Amino acid sequence: MSRIIRFLVVSIALLVMSAPAFAYVDFMMGVRLDVLSGGNDLAANYWDDSQWVFQWPGELPNYADMAVFTFYPESSATGFSFNKAEETFGNYFVSVDQGSNIDYGGGYTAEYNNFTLGYGYAFETWNLGLIYNRQGGSVKSGDTELSESYNYFGVGGDFDLNEDTELDASFIYRGAAGKGDGFDAVDGGSEMGFGLRMAWAWRENLTLRPVFTFGTMSDMDGTKDNEDKGTEFGLGVGFAYNINDTNTIIFGADYQYLKMEVGTGDEKMTTTYNAVPNLSLAVEQEFFDWLTFRAGASKYMVSVTEEQG
């Protein structure tokens, strides 16, 4: 497997996953992938340098030496990531990040800190990657304060099935714990998920990239009186066609599903999201070794149903 990736860093987009009291921040995912996928996380897997190590830890040994600075103006978030690739001992990854002044509405503001360790090793025909991440944060509204912490564990493998086919597999787990001053009761929850994706060189200039992800979560909002749980999965396929050495066009289609249940008894609200079809299209034009033009967009068609009790 190649241990060198052409890594162009303009900046890093910090993707915020929704949590009512506090946001868990996923990074690192380069701006290139976010632009090409039109903001569709699942569609980001359709590109050959989709090396998002939080979702696919097995890709960590493919990173070359690098240092990345991050900045996210909306939350005044700053961070630094460093990866060292050793041929004998493997890859070592460390990242730190902190942010503040995140406004969730209603006068709520939050601060958070983020620390990540990663290790990867390249065997003869497959890669192993391990990720640990811890985040702590607090939310304040007047005299009321809530603090929560998250621990994230990920393990993944990147396998060369044959000269034309590569397979990624991953398993992730995230646990939350919290305490509150002014809240009646605060507890923690958990999330877990797994994913599979493949790159298959079907023709000389055409690569197919199917992807499947599945996840479950329970009580991630942190309060005992408002239990919540959810299930989500996504299934899609991308087609990358190399027109010539400098031009590539990518098309993808996927289906995404999310079901959330919040509350108990007669107060329980069940919301189901079905997104189909989601269509993505992107192009790349390499003008020079150091300059490439890239553009992409996604079209979402989402239906939402709600049920009380």
mmCIF file of C-alpha atoms in Angstrom:
data_model
loop_
_atom_site.group_PDB
_atom_site.id
_atom_site.type_symbol
_atom_site.label_atom_id
_atom_site.label_comp_id
_atom_site.label_asym_id
_atom_site.label_seq_id
_atom_site.Cartn_x
_atom_site.Cartn_y
_atom_site.Cartn_z
ATOM 1 C CA MET A 1 0.000 0.000 0.000
ATOM 2 C CA SER A 2 1.209 3.476 -0.726
ATOM 3 C CA ARG A 3 2.490 5.321 2.313
ATOM 4 C CA ILE A 4 2.542 8.705 0.553
ATOM 5 C CA ILE A 5 -0.496 10.911 0.093
ATOM 6 C CA ARG A 6 -0.409 14.267 -1.675
ATOM 7 C CA PHE A 7 -1.863 16.279 1.158
ATOM 8 C CA LEU A 8 -3.044 19.797 0.345
ATOM 9 C CA VAL A 9 -4.163 21.702 3.430
ATOM 10 C CA VAL A 10 -5.977 24.980 2.911
ATOM 11 C CA SER A 11 -7.834 24.682 6.222
ATOM 12 C CA ILE A 12 -9.787 22.045 8.109
ATOM 13 C CA ALA A 13 -13.581 21.991 8.458
ATOM 14 C CA LEU A 14 -14.679 20.960 11.939
ATOM 15 C CA LEU A 15 -17.879 18.950 11.506
ATOM 16 C CA VAL A 16 -20.229 19.290 14.481
ATOM 17 C CA MET A 17 -22.536 16.373 15.251
ATOM 18 C CA SER A 18 -25.800 17.295 16.921
ATOM 19 C CA ALA A 19 -26.183 16.824 20.676
ATOM 20 C CA PRO A 20 -28.647 18.980 22.599
ATOM 21 C CA ALA A 21 -26.389 19.913 25.477
ATOM 22 C CA PHE A 22 -22.908 19.694 24.041
ATOM 23 C CA ALA A 23 -21.390 19.040 20.625
ATOM 24 C CA TYR A 24 -18.894 16.307 19.894
ATOM 25 C CA VAL A 25 -16.533 17.645 17.233
ATOM 26 C CA ASP A 26 -15.338 15.284 14.498
ATOM 27 C CA PHE A 27 -12.138 16.160 12.654
ATOM 28 C CA MET A 28 -9.907 15.886 10.729
ATOM 29 C CA MET A 29 -11.522 15.968 7.289
ATOM 30 C CA GLY A 30 -9.889 18.117 4.665
ATOM 31 C CA VAL A 31 -11.666 20.927 2.875
ATOM 32 C CA ARG A 32 -11.165 19.142 -0.440
ATOM 33 C CA LEU A 33 -13.456 16.279 0.544
ATOM 34 C CA ASP A 34 -16.083 18.590 1.991
ATOM 35 C CA VAL A 35 -16.156 20.611 -1.232
ATOM 36 C CA LEU A 36 -16.231 17.634 -3.569
ATOM 37 C CA SER A 37 -18.960 15.832 -1.633
ATOM 38 C CA GLY A 38 -21.195 18.875 -1.294
ATOM 39 C CA GLY A 39 -21.180 18.397 2.479
ATOM 40 C CA ASN A 40 -22.495 14.807 2.195
ATOM 41 C CA ASP A 41 -20.361 12.790 4.649
ATOM 42 C CA LEU A 42 -21.253 9.467 3.040
ATOM 43 C CA ALA A 43 -20.359 10.739 -0.432
ATOM 44 C CA ALA A 44 -16.921 11.777 0.835
ATOM 45 C CA ASN A 45 -16.013 8.076 0.666
ATOM 46 C CA TYR A 46 -16.223 8.086 -3.134
ATOM 47 C CA TRP A 47 -12.832 9.806 -3.567
ATOM 48 C CA ASP A 48 -9.488 8.043 -3.602
ATOM 49 C CA ASP A 49 -7.920 10.166 -0.864
ATOM 50 C CA SER A 50 -10.801 9.951 1.593
ATOM 51 C CA GLN A 51 -8.547 9.198 4.567
ATOM 52 C CA TRP A 52 -10.857 10.314 7.392
ATOM 53 C CA VAL A 53 -9.152 8.446 10.222
ATOM 54 C CA PHE A 54 -11.952 9.005 12.762
ATOM 55 C CA GLN A 55 -14.326 7.010 10.562
ATOM 56 C CA TRP A 56 -11.689 4.704 9.011
ATOM 57 C CA PRO A 57 -8.778 4.222 11.471
ATOM 58 C CA GLY A 58 -7.215 1.627 9.151
ATOM 59 C CA GLU A 59 -6.203 4.454 6.816
ATOM 60 C CA LEU A 60 -3.835 5.995 9.370
ATOM 61 C CA PRO A 61 -0.721 4.108 8.108
ATOM 62 C CA ASN A 62 -1.290 5.690 4.665
ATOM 63 C CA TYR A 63 -0.561 9.171 6.001
ATOM 64 C CA ALA A 64 2.826 10.697 5.298
ATOM 65 C CA ASP A 65 4.576 13.030 7.751
ATOM 66 C CA MET A 66 2.428 16.088 8.244
ATOM 67 C CA ALA A 67 1.505 18.940 10.553
ATOM 68 C CA VAL A 68 -1.926 20.611 10.356
ATOM 69 C CA PHE A 69 -3.170 23.787 12.047
ATOM 70 C CA THR A 70 -6.943 24.249 12.360
ATOM 71 C CA PHE A 71 -9.174 27.248 12.899
ATOM 72 C CA TYR A 72 -12.977 27.463 12.985
ATOM 73 C CA PRO A 73 -14.126 31.089 13.349
ATOM 74 C CA GLU A 74 -17.710 30.413 14.510
ATOM 75 C CA SER A 75 -16.513 28.756 17.724
ATOM 76 C CA SER A 76 -13.074 30.399 17.969
ATOM 77 C CA ALA A 77 -11.705 26.854 17.740
ATOM 78 C CA THR A 78 -7.986 26.326 17.247
ATOM 79 C CA GLY A 79 -6.023 23.119 17.025
ATOM 80 C CA PHE A 80 -2.883 21.325 15.930
ATOM 81 C CA SER A 81 -2.431 17.820 14.513
ATOM 82 C CA PHE A 82 0.815 15.985 13.888
ATOM 83 C CA ASN A 83 1.555 12.642 12.247
ATOM 84 C CA LYS A 84 4.903 10.884 12.064
ATOM 85 C CA ALA A 85 5.310 7.949 9.681
ATOM 86 C CA GLU A 86 7.997 5.396 10.623
ATOM 87 C CA GLU A 87 8.658 2.501 8.254
ATOM 88 C CA THR A 88 9.825 0.236 11.088
ATOM 89 C CA PHE A 89 7.614 1.259 14.011
ATOM 90 C CA GLY A 90 4.456 2.527 12.291
ATOM 91 C CA ASN A 91 2.557 5.825 12.361
ATOM 92 C CA TYR A 92 2.051 8.018 15.414
ATOM 93 C CA PHE A 93 -0.723 10.593 15.446
ATOM 94 C CA VAL A 94 -1.499 13.271 18.051
ATOM 95 C CA SER A 95 -3.996 16.122 17.920
ATOM 96 C CA VAL A 96 -5.176 18.826 20.326
ATOM 97 C CA ASP A 97 -8.009 21.277 19.844
ATOM 98 C CA GLN A 98 -10.003 23.767 21.920
ATOM 99 C CA GLY A 99 -12.922 26.089 21.267
ATOM 100 C CA SER A 100 -15.284 28.465 23.017
ATOM 101 C CA ASN A 101 -18.260 30.779 22.549
ATOM 102 C CA ILE A 102 -20.453 28.233 20.766
ATOM 103 C CA ASP A 103 -24.003 29.618 20.901
ATOM 104 C CA TYR A 104 -26.745 26.977 20.870
ATOM 105 C CA GLY A 105 -29.571 29.506 21.154
ATOM 106 C CA GLY A 106 -31.452 30.571 24.256
ATOM 107 C CA GLY A 107 -28.346 32.101 25.790
ATOM 108 C CA TYR A 108 -26.377 28.854 25.960
ATOM 109 C CA THR A 109 -22.633 29.012 25.340
ATOM 110 C CA ALA A 110 -20.081 26.237 25.509
ATOM 111 C CA GLU A 111 -16.393 25.545 25.777
ATOM 112 C CA TYR A 112 -14.637 22.334 24.851
ATOM 113 C CA ASN A 113 -11.226 20.706 24.648
ATOM 114 C CA ASN A 114 -10.183 17.826 22.467
ATOM 115 C CA PHE A 115 -7.243 15.395 22.679
ATOM 116 C CA THR A 116 -6.496 12.530 20.287
ATOM 117 C CA LEU A 117 -3.906 9.757 20.079
ATOM 118 C CA GLY A 118 -3.573 7.376 17.146
ATOM 119 C CA TYR A 119 -1.326 4.531 16.065
ATOM 120 C CA GLY A 120 -1.141 2.660 12.781
ATOM 121 C CA TYR A 121 0.986 -0.137 11.402
ATOM 122 C CA ALA A 122 1.296 -1.375 7.818
ATOM 123 C CA PHE A 123 1.594 -5.131 7.408
ATOM 124 C CA GLU A 124 2.377 -6.771 4.073
ATOM 125 C CA THR A 125 -1.191 -6.877 2.725
ATOM 126 C CA TRP A 126 -3.207 -4.883 5.273
ATOM 127 C CA ASN A 127 -3.101 -1.924 7.650
ATOM 128 C CA LEU A 128 -4.138 -1.678 11.299
ATOM 129 C CA GLY A 129 -5.239 1.602 12.861
ATOM 130 C CA LEU A 130 -6.221 2.547 16.437
ATOM 131 C CA ILE A 131 -7.687 5.880 17.574
ATOM 132 C CA TYR A 132 -8.444 7.233 21.046
ATOM 133 C CA ASN A 133 -10.078 10.629 21.535
ATOM 134 C CA ARG A 134 -11.219 12.443 24.663
ATOM 135 C CA GLN A 135 -13.272 15.621 24.744
ATOM 136 C CA GLY A 136 -14.469 17.641 27.681
ATOM 137 C CA GLY A 137 -16.823 20.579 27.630
ATOM 138 C CA SER A 138 -19.211 22.742 29.557
ATOM 139 C CA VAL A 139 -22.401 24.657 28.797
ATOM 140 C CA LYS A 140 -23.564 27.692 30.785
ATOM 141 C CA SER A 141 -26.872 29.545 30.940
ATOM 142 C CA GLY A 142 -27.036 32.093 33.746
ATOM 143 C CA ASP A 143 -26.293 30.273 37.004
ATOM 144 C CA THR A 144 -26.846 26.855 35.442
ATOM 145 C CA GLU A 145 -23.866 24.833 34.261
ATOM 146 C CA LEU A 146 -23.562 21.402 32.651
ATOM 147 C CA SER A 147 -20.285 19.647 31.939
ATOM 148 C CA GLU A 148 -19.827 16.523 29.866
ATOM 149 C CA SER A 149 -16.965 14.368 28.652
ATOM 150 C CA TYR A 150 -16.690 11.981 25.710
ATOM 151 C CA ASN A 151 -14.352 9.050 25.180
ATOM 152 C CA TYR A 152 -13.998 7.722 21.648
ATOM 153 C CA PHE A 153 -12.359 4.437 20.616
ATOM 154 C CA GLY A 154 -11.876 3.321 17.027
ATOM 155 C CA VAL A 155 -10.234 0.310 15.397
ATOM 156 C CA GLY A 156 -9.996 -0.349 11.688
ATOM 157 C CA GLY A 157 -8.318 -2.395 9.002
ATOM 158 C CA ASP A 158 -7.446 -1.572 5.403
ATOM 159 C CA PHE A 159 -7.046 -4.759 3.345
ATOM 160 C CA ASP A 160 -5.589 -5.438 -0.125
ATOM 161 C CA LEU A 161 -7.878 -8.237 -1.355
ATOM 162 C CA ASN A 162 -6.111 -8.373 -4.719
ATOM 163 C CA GLU A 163 -4.336 -6.010 -7.105
ATOM 164 C CA ASP A 164 -7.653 -4.418 -8.136
ATOM 165 C CA THR A 165 -9.609 -4.359 -4.853
ATOM 166 C CA GLU A 166 -9.121 -2.689 -1.475
ATOM 167 C CA LEU A 167 -11.453 -3.058 1.531
ATOM 168 C CA ASP A 168 -11.831 -0.824 4.601
ATOM 169 C CA ALA A 169 -13.540 -2.041 7.783
ATOM 170 C CA SER A 170 -14.012 -0.087 11.009
ATOM 171 C CA PHE A 171 -15.659 -0.245 14.427
ATOM 172 C CA ILE A 172 -16.129 2.807 16.644
ATOM 173 C CA TYR A 173 -17.485 3.362 20.158
ATOM 174 C CA ARG A 174 -18.136 6.626 21.980
ATOM 175 C CA GLY A 175 -19.257 6.980 25.579
ATOM 176 C CA ALA A 176 -20.490 10.107 27.373
ATOM 177 C CA ALA A 177 -20.660 11.093 31.017
ATOM 178 C CA GLY A 178 -21.826 14.326 32.597
ATOM 179 C CA LYS A 179 -22.688 16.275 35.704
ATOM 180 C CA GLY A 180 -24.733 19.384 36.281
ATOM 181 C CA ASP A 181 -25.169 22.274 38.687
ATOM 182 C CA GLY A 182 -28.813 23.312 38.567
ATOM 183 C CA PHE A 183 -29.970 20.232 36.599
ATOM 184 C CA ASP A 184 -32.213 17.682 38.346
ATOM 185 C CA ALA A 185 -30.394 14.641 36.975
ATOM 186 C CA VAL A 186 -27.557 14.096 34.545
ATOM 187 C CA ASP A 187 -26.160 10.819 33.286
ATOM 188 C CA GLY A 188 -24.305 9.538 30.224
ATOM 189 C CA GLY A 189 -24.958 7.574 27.085
ATOM 190 C CA SER A 190 -23.118 5.769 24.319
ATOM 191 C CA GLU A 191 -22.851 5.386 20.566
ATOM 192 C CA MET A 192 -21.346 2.649 18.452
ATOM 193 C CA GLY A 193 -21.115 1.863 14.784
ATOM 194 C CA PHE A 194 -19.291 0.009 12.069
ATOM 195 C CA GLY A 195 -18.582 0.571 8.413
ATOM 196 C CA LEU A 196 -17.432 -1.166 5.250
ATOM 197 C CA ARG A 197 -16.240 0.390 2.012
ATOM 198 C CA MET A 198 -14.454 -0.919 -1.056
ATOM 199 C CA ALA A 199 -12.423 0.455 -3.961
ATOM 200 C CA TRP A 200 -12.659 -1.831 -6.992
ATOM 201 C CA ALA A 201 -10.824 -0.994 -10.221
ATOM 202 C CA TRP A 202 -13.557 -2.363 -12.476
ATOM 203 C CA ARG A 203 -12.068 -1.004 -15.698
ATOM 204 C CA GLU A 204 -8.778 0.660 -16.599
ATOM 205 C CA ASN A 205 -10.205 4.158 -16.090
ATOM 206 C CA LEU A 206 -13.224 3.379 -13.882
ATOM 207 C CA THR A 207 -13.231 2.683 -10.138
ATOM 208 C CA LEU A 208 -16.343 1.652 -8.156
ATOM 209 C CA ARG A 209 -16.566 2.637 -4.498
ATOM 210 C CA PRO A 210 -19.473 1.053 -2.569
ATOM 211 C CA VAL A 211 -19.863 2.073 1.088
ATOM 212 C CA PHE A 212 -22.063 0.971 4.017
ATOM 213 C CA THR A 213 -22.266 2.490 7.506
ATOM 214 C CA PHE A 214 -24.459 1.614 10.515
ATOM 215 C CA GLY A 215 -24.731 3.138 13.970
ATOM 216 C CA THR A 216 -26.817 3.190 17.142
ATOM 217 C CA MET A 217 -26.953 5.619 20.040
ATOM 218 C CA SER A 218 -28.720 5.887 23.399
ATOM 219 C CA ASP A 219 -29.158 8.687 25.917
ATOM 220 C CA MET A 220 -26.568 11.005 24.411
ATOM 221 C CA ASP A 221 -28.399 14.159 25.511
ATOM 222 C CA GLY A 222 -27.214 13.588 29.079
ATOM 223 C CA THR A 223 -30.453 13.806 31.119
ATOM 224 C CA LYS A 224 -32.214 10.906 32.817
ATOM 225 C CA ASP A 225 -35.660 12.431 32.420
ATOM 226 C CA ASN A 226 -35.342 12.717 28.657
ATOM 227 C CA GLU A 227 -34.111 9.354 27.406
ATOM 228 C CA ASP A 228 -33.297 9.241 23.725
ATOM 229 C CA LYS A 229 -32.085 6.620 21.282
ATOM 230 C CA GLY A 230 -31.458 6.401 17.587
ATOM 231 C CA THR A 231 -30.490 4.183 14.676
ATOM 232 C CA GLU A 232 -28.904 5.251 11.408
ATOM 233 C CA PHE A 233 -27.409 3.657 8.337
ATOM 234 C CA GLY A 234 -26.215 4.667 4.916
ATOM 235 C CA LEU A 235 -25.655 2.748 1.685
ATOM 236 C CA GLY A 236 -24.148 4.188 -1.473
ATOM 237 C CA VAL A 237 -21.856 3.707 -4.446
ATOM 238 C CA GLY A 238 -19.538 6.075 -6.254
ATOM 239 C CA PHE A 239 -18.093 5.918 -9.755
ATOM 240 C CA ALA A 240 -14.733 7.624 -10.403
ATOM 241 C CA TYR A 241 -13.852 7.950 -14.092
ATOM 242 C CA ASN A 242 -10.404 9.153 -15.158
ATOM 243 C CA ILE A 243 -10.929 10.942 -18.462
ATOM 244 C CA ASN A 244 -7.164 11.348 -18.818
ATOM 245 C CA ASP A 245 -4.133 11.927 -16.589
ATOM 246 C CA THR A 246 -5.355 15.348 -15.472
ATOM 247 C CA ASN A 247 -9.187 15.125 -15.540
ATOM 248 C CA THR A 248 -11.478 13.076 -13.300
ATOM 249 C CA ILE A 249 -15.254 13.015 -12.923
ATOM 250 C CA ILE A 250 -17.023 11.355 -9.983
ATOM 251 C CA PHE A 251 -20.690 10.447 -9.647
ATOM 252 C CA GLY A 252 -22.343 8.948 -6.577
ATOM 253 C CA ALA A 253 -25.784 7.869 -5.374
ATOM 254 C CA ASP A 254 -26.782 6.844 -1.851
ATOM 255 C CA TYR A 255 -29.609 6.207 0.600
ATOM 256 C CA GLN A 256 -29.472 7.402 4.207
ATOM 257 C CA TYR A 257 -31.837 6.614 7.090
ATOM 258 C CA LEU A 258 -32.144 7.993 10.625
ATOM 259 C CA LYS A 259 -34.700 7.186 13.322
ATOM 260 C CA MET A 260 -34.707 9.127 16.607
ATOM 261 C CA GLU A 261 -36.855 8.453 19.690
ATOM 262 C CA VAL A 262 -36.888 11.144 22.401
ATOM 263 C CA GLY A 263 -38.768 10.928 25.709
ATOM 264 C CA THR A 264 -40.827 8.144 27.286
ATOM 265 C CA GLY A 265 -44.468 7.068 27.444
ATOM 266 C CA ASP A 266 -47.035 9.468 26.006
ATOM 267 C CA GLU A 267 -44.348 12.142 25.708
ATOM 268 C CA LYS A 268 -42.152 10.081 23.400
ATOM 269 C CA MET A 269 -41.566 11.610 19.986
ATOM 270 C CA THR A 270 -40.361 9.388 17.134
ATOM 271 C CA THR A 271 -38.879 11.102 14.092
ATOM 272 C CA THR A 272 -37.795 9.205 10.975
ATOM 273 C CA TYR A 273 -35.698 10.640 8.170
ATOM 274 C CA ASN A 274 -35.416 8.936 4.785
ATOM 275 C CA ALA A 275 -33.017 10.512 2.306
ATOM 276 C CA VAL A 276 -33.283 8.959 -1.171
ATOM 277 C CA PRO A 277 -31.970 9.436 -3.659
ATOM 278 C CA ASN A 278 -28.951 11.520 -2.718
ATOM 279 C CA LEU A 279 -26.953 12.367 -5.826
ATOM 280 C CA SER A 280 -23.398 13.736 -5.920
ATOM 281 C CA LEU A 281 -21.307 14.973 -8.813
ATOM 282 C CA ALA A 282 -17.739 16.318 -8.784
ATOM 283 C CA VAL A 283 -14.940 17.141 -11.208
ATOM 284 C CA GLU A 284 -11.188 17.634 -10.921
ATOM 285 C CA GLN A 285 -8.828 19.393 -13.322
ATOM 286 C CA GLU A 286 -5.104 19.277 -12.607
ATOM 287 C CA PHE A 287 -3.403 22.273 -14.265
ATOM 288 C CA PHE A 288 0.025 21.754 -12.693
ATOM 289 C CA ASP A 289 1.548 19.420 -10.108
ATOM 290 C CA TRP A 290 0.899 22.120 -7.537
ATOM 291 C CA LEU A 291 -2.495 23.419 -8.766
ATOM 292 C CA THR A 292 -5.756 21.465 -9.134
ATOM 293 C CA PHE A 293 -9.264 22.830 -9.661
ATOM 294 C CA ARG A 294 -12.026 20.919 -7.886
ATOM 295 C CA ALA A 295 -15.764 21.417 -7.610
ATOM 296 C CA GLY A 296 -18.687 19.293 -6.437
ATOM 297 C CA ALA A 297 -22.296 19.326 -5.296
ATOM 298 C CA SER A 298 -24.929 17.022 -3.783
ATOM 299 C CA LYS A 299 -28.705 16.927 -4.130
ATOM 300 C CA TYR A 300 -30.727 15.666 -1.147
ATOM 301 C CA MET A 301 -34.318 14.466 -1.262
ATOM 302 C CA VAL A 302 -35.477 13.949 2.326
ATOM 303 C CA SER A 303 -38.807 12.844 3.761
ATOM 304 C CA VAL A 304 -39.566 13.324 7.474
ATOM 305 C CA THR A 305 -42.293 11.617 9.521
ATOM 306 C CA GLU A 306 -43.126 12.280 13.184
ATOM 307 C CA GLU A 307 -45.157 10.189 15.634
ATOM 308 C CA GLN A 308 -46.221 11.132 19.177
ATOM 309 C CA GLY A 309 -46.466 8.571 21.982
#
